[in-house]
CSV table of C-alpha atoms in Angstrom, one decimal:
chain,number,residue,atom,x,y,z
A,7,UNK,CA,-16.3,-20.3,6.6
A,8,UNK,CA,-14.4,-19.3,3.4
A,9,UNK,CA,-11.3,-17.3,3.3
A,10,UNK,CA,-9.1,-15.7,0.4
A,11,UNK,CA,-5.8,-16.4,0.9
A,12,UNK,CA,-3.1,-13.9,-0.7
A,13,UNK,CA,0.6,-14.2,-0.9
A,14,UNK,CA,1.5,-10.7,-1.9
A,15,UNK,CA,4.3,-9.9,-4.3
A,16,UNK,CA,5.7,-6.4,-5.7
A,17,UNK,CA,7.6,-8.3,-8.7
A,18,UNK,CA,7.6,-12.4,-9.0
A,19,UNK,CA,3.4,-13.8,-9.0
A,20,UNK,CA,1.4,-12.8,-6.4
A,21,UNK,CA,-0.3,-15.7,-5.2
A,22,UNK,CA,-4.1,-16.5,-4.6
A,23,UNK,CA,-6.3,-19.1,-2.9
A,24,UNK,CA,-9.7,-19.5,-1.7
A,25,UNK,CA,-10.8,-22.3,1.1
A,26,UNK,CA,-13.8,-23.1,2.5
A,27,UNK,CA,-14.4,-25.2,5.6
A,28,UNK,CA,-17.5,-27.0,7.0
A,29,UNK,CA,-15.4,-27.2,10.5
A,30,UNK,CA,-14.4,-30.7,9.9
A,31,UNK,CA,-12.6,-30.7,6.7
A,32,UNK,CA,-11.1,-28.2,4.1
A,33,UNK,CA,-11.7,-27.5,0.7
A,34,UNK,CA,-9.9,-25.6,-2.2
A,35,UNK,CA,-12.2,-23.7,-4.5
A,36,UNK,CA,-9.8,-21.8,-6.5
A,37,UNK,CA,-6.1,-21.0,-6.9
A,38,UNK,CA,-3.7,-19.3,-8.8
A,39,UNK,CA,-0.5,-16.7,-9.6
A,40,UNK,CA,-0.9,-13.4,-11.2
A,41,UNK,CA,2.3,-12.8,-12.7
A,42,UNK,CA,3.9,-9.7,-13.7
A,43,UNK,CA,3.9,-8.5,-17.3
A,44,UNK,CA,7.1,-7.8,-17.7
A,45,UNK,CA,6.5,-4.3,-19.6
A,46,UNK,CA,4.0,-3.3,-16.7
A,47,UNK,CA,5.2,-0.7,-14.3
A,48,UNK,CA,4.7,-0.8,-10.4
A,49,UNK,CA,1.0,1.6,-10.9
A,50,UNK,CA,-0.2,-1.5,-13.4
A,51,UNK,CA,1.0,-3.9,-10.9
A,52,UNK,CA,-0.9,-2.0,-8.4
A,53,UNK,CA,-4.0,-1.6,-9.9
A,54,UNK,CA,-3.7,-5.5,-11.1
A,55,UNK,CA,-3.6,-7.0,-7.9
A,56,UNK,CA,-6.5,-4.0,-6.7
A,57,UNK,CA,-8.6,-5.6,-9.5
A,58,UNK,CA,-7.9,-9.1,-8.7
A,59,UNK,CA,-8.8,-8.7,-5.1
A,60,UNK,CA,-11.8,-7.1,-5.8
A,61,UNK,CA,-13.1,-9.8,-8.5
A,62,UNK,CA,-12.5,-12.8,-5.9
A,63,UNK,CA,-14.3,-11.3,-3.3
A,64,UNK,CA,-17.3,-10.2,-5.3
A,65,UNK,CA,-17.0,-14.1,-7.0
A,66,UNK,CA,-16.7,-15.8,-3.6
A,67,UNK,CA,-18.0,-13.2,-0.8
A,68,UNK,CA,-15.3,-14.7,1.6
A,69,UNK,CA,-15.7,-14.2,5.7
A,70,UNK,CA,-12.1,-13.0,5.7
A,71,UNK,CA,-9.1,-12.1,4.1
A,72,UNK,CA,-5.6,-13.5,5.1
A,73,UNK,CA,-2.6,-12.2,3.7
A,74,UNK,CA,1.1,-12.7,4.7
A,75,UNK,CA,2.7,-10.0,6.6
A,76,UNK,CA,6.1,-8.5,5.1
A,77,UNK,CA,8.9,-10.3,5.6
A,78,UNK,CA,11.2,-7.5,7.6
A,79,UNK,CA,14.1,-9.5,7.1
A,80,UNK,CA,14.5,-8.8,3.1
A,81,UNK,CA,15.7,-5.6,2.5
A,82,UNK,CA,14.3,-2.3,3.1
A,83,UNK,CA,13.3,-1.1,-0.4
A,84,UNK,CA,11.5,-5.0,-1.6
A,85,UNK,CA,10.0,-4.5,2.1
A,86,UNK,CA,8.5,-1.5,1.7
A,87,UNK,CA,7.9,-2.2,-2.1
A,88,UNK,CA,6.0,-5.0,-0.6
A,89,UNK,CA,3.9,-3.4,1.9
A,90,UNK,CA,2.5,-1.1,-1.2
A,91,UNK,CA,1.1,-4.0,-2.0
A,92,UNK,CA,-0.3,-5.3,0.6
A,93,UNK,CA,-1.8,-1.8,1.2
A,94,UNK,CA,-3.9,-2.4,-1.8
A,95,UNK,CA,-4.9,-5.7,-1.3
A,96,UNK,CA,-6.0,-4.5,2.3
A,97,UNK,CA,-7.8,-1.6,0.9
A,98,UNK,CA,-10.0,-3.8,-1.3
A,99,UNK,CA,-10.4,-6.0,1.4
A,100,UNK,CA,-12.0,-3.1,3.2
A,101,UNK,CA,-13.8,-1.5,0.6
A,102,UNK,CA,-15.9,-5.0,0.1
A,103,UNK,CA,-16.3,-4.8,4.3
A,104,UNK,CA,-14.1,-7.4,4.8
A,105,UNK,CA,-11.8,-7.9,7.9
A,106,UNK,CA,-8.0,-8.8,6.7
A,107,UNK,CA,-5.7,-10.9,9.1
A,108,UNK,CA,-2.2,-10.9,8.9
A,109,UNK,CA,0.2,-14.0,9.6
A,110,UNK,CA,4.1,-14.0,9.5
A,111,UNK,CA,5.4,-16.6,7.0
A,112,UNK,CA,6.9,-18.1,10.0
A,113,UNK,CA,3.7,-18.6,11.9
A,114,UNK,CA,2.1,-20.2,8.3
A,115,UNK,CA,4.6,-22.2,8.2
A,116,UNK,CA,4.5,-23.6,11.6
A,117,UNK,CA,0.5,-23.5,11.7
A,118,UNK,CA,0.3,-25.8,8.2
A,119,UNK,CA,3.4,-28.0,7.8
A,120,UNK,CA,3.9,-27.6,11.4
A,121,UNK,CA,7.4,-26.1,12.2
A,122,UNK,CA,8.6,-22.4,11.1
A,123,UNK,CA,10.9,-23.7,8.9
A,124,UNK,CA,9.4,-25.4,6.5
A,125,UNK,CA,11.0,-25.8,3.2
A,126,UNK,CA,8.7,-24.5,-0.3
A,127,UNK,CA,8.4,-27.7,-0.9
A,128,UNK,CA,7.2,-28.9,1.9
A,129,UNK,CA,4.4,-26.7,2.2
A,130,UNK,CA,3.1,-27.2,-1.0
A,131,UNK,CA,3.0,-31.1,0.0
A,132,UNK,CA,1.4,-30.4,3.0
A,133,UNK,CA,-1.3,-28.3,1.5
A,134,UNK,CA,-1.7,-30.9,-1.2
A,135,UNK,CA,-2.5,-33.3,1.4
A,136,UNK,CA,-4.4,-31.1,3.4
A,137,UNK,CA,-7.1,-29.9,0.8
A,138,UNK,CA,-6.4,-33.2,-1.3
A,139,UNK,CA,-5.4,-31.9,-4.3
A,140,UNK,CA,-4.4,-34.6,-6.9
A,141,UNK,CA,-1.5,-32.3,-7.3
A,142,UNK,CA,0.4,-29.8,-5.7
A,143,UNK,CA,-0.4,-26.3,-6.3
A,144,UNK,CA,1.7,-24.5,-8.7
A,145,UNK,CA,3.5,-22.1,-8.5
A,146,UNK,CA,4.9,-22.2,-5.0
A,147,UNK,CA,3.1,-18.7,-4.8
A,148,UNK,CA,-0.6,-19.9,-5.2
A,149,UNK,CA,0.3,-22.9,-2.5
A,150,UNK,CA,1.6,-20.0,0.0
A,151,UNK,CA,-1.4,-18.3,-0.6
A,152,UNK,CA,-4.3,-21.7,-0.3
A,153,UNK,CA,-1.4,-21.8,3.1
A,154,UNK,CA,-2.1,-18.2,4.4
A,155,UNK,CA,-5.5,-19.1,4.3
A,156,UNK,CA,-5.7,-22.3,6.3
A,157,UNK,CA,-3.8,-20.6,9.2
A,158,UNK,CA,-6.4,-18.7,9.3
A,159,UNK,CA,-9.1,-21.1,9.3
A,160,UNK,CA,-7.2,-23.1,12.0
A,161,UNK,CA,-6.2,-19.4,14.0
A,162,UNK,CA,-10.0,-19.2,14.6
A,163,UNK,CA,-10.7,-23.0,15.1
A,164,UNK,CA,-8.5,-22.6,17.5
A,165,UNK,CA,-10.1,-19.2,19.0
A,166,UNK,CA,-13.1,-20.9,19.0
A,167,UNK,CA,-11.9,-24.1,21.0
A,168,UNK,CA,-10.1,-22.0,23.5
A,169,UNK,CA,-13.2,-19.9,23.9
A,170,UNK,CA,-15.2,-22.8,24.6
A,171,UNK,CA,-13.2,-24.8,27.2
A,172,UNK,CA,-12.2,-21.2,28.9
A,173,UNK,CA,-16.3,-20.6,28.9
A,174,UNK,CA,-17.2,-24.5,30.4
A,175,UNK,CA,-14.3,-24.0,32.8
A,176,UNK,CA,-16.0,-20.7,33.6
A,177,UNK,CA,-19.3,-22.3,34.4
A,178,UNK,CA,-18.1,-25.1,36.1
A,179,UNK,CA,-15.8,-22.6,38.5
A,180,UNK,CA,-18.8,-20.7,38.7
A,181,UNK,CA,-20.7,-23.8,39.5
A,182,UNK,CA,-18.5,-25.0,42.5
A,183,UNK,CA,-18.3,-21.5,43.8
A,184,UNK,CA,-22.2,-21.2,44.1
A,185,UNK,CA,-22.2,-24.5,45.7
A,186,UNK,CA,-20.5,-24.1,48.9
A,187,UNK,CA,-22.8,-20.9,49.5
A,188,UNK,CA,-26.3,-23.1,49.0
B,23,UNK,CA,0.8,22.5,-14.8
B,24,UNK,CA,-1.1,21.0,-12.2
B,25,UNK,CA,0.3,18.8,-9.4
B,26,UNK,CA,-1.5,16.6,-6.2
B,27,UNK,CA,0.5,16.9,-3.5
B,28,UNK,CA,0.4,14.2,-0.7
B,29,UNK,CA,1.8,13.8,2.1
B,30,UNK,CA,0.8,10.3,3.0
B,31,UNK,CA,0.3,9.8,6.9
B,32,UNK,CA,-0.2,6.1,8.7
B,33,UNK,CA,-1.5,7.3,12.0
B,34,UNK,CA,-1.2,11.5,11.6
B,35,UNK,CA,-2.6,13.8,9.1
B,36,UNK,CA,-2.3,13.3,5.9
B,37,UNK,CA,-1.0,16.3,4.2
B,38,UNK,CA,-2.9,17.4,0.8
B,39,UNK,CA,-1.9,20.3,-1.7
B,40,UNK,CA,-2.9,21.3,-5.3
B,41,UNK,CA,-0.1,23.5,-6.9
B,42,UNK,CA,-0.6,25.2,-10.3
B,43,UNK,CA,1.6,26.7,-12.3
B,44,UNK,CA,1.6,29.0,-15.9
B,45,UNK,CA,5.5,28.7,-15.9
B,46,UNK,CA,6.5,31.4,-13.9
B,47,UNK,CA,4.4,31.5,-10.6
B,48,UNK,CA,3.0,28.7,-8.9
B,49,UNK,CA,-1.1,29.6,-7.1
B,50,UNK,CA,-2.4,27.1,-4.3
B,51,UNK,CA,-5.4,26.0,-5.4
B,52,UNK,CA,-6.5,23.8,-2.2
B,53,UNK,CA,-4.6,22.3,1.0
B,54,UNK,CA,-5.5,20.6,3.8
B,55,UNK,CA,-5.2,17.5,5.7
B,56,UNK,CA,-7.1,14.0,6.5
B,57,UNK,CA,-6.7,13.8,10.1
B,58,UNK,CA,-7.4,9.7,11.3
B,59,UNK,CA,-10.7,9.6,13.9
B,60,UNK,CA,-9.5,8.1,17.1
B,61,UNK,CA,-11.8,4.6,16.3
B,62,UNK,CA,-10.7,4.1,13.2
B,63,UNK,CA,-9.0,0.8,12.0
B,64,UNK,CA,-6.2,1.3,9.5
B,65,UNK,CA,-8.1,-0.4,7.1
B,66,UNK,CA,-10.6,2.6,7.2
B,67,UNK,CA,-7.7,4.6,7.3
B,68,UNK,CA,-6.9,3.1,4.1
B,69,UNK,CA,-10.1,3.4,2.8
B,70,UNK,CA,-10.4,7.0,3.5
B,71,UNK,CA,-7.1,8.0,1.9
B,72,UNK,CA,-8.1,6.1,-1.1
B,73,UNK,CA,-11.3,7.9,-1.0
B,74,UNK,CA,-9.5,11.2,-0.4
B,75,UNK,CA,-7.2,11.0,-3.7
B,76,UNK,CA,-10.1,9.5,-5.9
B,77,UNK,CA,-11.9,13.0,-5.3
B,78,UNK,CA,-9.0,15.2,-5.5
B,79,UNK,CA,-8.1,13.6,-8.5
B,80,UNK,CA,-11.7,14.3,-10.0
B,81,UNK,CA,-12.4,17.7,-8.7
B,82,UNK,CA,-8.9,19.1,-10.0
B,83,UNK,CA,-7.3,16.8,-12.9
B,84,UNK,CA,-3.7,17.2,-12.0
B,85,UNK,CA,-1.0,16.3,-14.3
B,86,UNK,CA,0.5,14.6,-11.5
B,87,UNK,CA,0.5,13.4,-8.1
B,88,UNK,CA,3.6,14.0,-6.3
B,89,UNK,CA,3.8,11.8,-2.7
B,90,UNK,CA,7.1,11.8,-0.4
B,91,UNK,CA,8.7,8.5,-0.2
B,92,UNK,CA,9.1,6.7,2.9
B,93,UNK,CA,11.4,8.1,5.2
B,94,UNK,CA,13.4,4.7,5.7
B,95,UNK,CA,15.5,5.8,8.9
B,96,UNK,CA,11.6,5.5,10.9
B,97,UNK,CA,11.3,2.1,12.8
B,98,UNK,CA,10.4,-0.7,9.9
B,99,UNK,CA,6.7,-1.2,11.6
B,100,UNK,CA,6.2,2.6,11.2
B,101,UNK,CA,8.0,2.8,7.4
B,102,UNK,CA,5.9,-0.3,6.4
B,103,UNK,CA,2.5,1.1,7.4
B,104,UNK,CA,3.0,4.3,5.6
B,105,UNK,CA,4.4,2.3,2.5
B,106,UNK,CA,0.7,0.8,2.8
B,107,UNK,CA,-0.8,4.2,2.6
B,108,UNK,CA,1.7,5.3,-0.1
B,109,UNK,CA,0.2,1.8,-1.9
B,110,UNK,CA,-3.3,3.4,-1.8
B,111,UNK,CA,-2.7,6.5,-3.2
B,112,UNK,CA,-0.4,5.4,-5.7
B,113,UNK,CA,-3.7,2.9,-6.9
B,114,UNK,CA,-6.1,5.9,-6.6
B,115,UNK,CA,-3.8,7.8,-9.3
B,116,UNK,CA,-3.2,4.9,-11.3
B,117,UNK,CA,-6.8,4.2,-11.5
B,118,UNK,CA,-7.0,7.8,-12.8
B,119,UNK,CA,-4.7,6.9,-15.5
B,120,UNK,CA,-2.5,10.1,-13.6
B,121,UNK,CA,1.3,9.2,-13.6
B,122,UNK,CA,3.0,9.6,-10.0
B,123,UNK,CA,6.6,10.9,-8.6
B,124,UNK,CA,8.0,10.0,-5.2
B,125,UNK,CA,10.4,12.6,-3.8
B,126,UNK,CA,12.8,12.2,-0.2
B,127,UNK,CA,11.9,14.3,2.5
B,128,UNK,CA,15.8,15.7,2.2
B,129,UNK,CA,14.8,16.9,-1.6
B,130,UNK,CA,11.7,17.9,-0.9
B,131,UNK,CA,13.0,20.5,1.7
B,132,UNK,CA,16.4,21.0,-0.4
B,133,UNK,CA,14.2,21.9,-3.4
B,134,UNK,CA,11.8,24.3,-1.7
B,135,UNK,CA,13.7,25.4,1.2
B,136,UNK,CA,17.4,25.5,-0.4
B,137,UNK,CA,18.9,22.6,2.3
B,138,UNK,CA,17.9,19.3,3.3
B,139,UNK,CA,18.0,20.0,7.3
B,140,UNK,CA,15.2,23.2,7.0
B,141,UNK,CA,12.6,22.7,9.6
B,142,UNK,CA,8.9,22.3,9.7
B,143,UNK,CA,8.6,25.8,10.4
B,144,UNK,CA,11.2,26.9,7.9
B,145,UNK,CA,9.2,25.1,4.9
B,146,UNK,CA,5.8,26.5,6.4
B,147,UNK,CA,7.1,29.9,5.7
B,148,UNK,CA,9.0,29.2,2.3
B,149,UNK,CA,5.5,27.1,0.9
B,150,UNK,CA,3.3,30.4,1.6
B,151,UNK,CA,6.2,33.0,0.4
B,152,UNK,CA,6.2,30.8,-2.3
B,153,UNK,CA,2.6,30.4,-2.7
B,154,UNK,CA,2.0,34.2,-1.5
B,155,UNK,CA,-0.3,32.9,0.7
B,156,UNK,CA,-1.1,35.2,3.9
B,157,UNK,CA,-0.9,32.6,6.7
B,158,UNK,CA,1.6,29.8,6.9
B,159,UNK,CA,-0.6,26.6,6.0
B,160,UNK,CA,-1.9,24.8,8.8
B,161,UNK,CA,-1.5,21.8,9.9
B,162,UNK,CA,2.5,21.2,8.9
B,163,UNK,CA,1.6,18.3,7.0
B,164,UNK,CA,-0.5,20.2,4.8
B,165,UNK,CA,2.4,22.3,4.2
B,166,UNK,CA,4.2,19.3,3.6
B,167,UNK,CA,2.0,17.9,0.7
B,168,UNK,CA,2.5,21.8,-0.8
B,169,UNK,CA,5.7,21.3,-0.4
B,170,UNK,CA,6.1,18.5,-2.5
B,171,UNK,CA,4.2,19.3,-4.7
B,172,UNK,CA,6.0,22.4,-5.5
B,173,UNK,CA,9.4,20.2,-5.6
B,174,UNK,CA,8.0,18.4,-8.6
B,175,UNK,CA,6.9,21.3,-10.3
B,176,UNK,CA,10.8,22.5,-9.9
B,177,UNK,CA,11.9,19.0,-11.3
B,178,UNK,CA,9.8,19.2,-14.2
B,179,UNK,CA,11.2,22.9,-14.6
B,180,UNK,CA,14.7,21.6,-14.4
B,181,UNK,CA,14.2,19.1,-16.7
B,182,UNK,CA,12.5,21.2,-19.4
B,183,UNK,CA,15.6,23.3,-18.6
B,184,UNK,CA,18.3,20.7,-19.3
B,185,UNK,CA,16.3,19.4,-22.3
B,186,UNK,CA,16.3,23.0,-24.3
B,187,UNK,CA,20.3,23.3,-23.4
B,188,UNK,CA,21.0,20.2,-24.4
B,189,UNK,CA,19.2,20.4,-27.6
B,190,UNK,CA,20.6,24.0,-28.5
B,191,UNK,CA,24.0,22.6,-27.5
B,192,UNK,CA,23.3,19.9,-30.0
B,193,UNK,CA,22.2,21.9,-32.9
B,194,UNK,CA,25.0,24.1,-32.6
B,195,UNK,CA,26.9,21.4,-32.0
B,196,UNK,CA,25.6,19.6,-35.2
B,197,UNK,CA,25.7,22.5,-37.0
B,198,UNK,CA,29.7,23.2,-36.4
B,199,UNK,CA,29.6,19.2,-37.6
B,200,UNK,CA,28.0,20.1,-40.8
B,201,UNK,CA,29.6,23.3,-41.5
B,202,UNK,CA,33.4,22.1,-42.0
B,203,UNK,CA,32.1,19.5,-44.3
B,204,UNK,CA,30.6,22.3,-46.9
């Protein structure tokens, strides 16, 4: 499974990361910040993220998309600013056929460094470790986004473990309630 | 003059309008309104809006797409998903190279209507006086991409206004400047 990871942003770098798992372990296959010209208008911005989505997708044909949802506790206008954004990355997403989760930076937080409130730092140790990078991923952006993309890797790992023991725990009910009947 | 209307729409119809004007009267050259199929994910909802402006955009050439703004008193999950549609078609004009103006509900309807509190039905009737249409335009929301499209018509009107008084202000101005020093 590979995923693009994508911290959105309307104004500092929007952060990118792309991970591939073989269900054991994870690797990083690419990571970076677009940042902002600072001459460009919102529309550019727009249409620079649109692009950028749509190049890493047609350069690594990820299974999914996982991008952080917007933060509804920063203010209305970089919240809604924001979700412009994220509208755009979603829309490439979909154009290219490819289903887009969406995880609170709480719940990436908790899912990779293991409690919600994990500091910047902290995450960008814990991704280092995690996809053992020699360093850790700069800017903080790029490590939020190679972080949006492991919860998602581990978000359907888990599915996928749930599914199995709820499907052996099926058969085996099933199992003892043929048995009395025999 | 030429203006898109759009009257972006998260789970409703999205509202479209093409306005022309020759300076003095404004013609409707096309309205209606994307409604969302029942199945649809909002990331085809997405898709189709994009989709929606792209051709708009090509069929007419406006000079410019005019889109309300997010009504910010809506719940936040409803203002950000229609600040993702907003994203979309602000990418599908910016693609176009087309510049785009965001406008309040409140001035929208204060622009068109003369007050800020007219009704849907109220700016029905004023868009197809306006427009001398002979039906009101059907569905509201297509009235409501008219609408706002109309508003920037009047704001580039004012504008132009404002400029050539201020400019005739200023050469008379400069002129009684000049004149004493003879």
């Amino acid at each position: 499974m590979r995923v693009l990871g994508i911290d959105p942003a309307a104004a500092g770098p929007a952060g990118y990361g792309v991970v591939e798992t073989d269900g054991a372990t994870c690797r990083m296959l690419r990571f970076g910040a677009l940042r902002r010209s600072p001459r460009a208008s919102f529309e550019e911005r727009l249409r620079a993220i649109h692009a950028l989505v749509e190049e890493l997708v047609r350069e690594f044909a990820p299974d999914a998309v996982a991008v952080e949802s917007v933060f509804t506790a920063l203010n209305m206008k970089t919240a809604l600013k924001l979700a412009e954004v994220r509208g755009v990355v979603t829309l490439a997403a979909a154009q290219a056929g490819i289903p887009v989760h969406s995880y609170a930076p709480r719940e990436v937080k908790a899912s990779v460094a293991g409690y919600g409130n994990a500091s910047k730092q902290q995450m960008q140790q814990m991704v280092r470790a995690t996809l053992h990078l020699r360093e850790t991923p700069q800017p903080a952006d790029a490590a939020d986004a190679l972080a949006v993309a492991l919860c998602h890797i581990y978000a359907v790992q888990a599915h996928e473990r749930i599914a199995r023991a709820t499907s052996s725990a099926d058969s085996h009910a099933a199992g003892s309630r043929i048995q009395p009947s025999r």
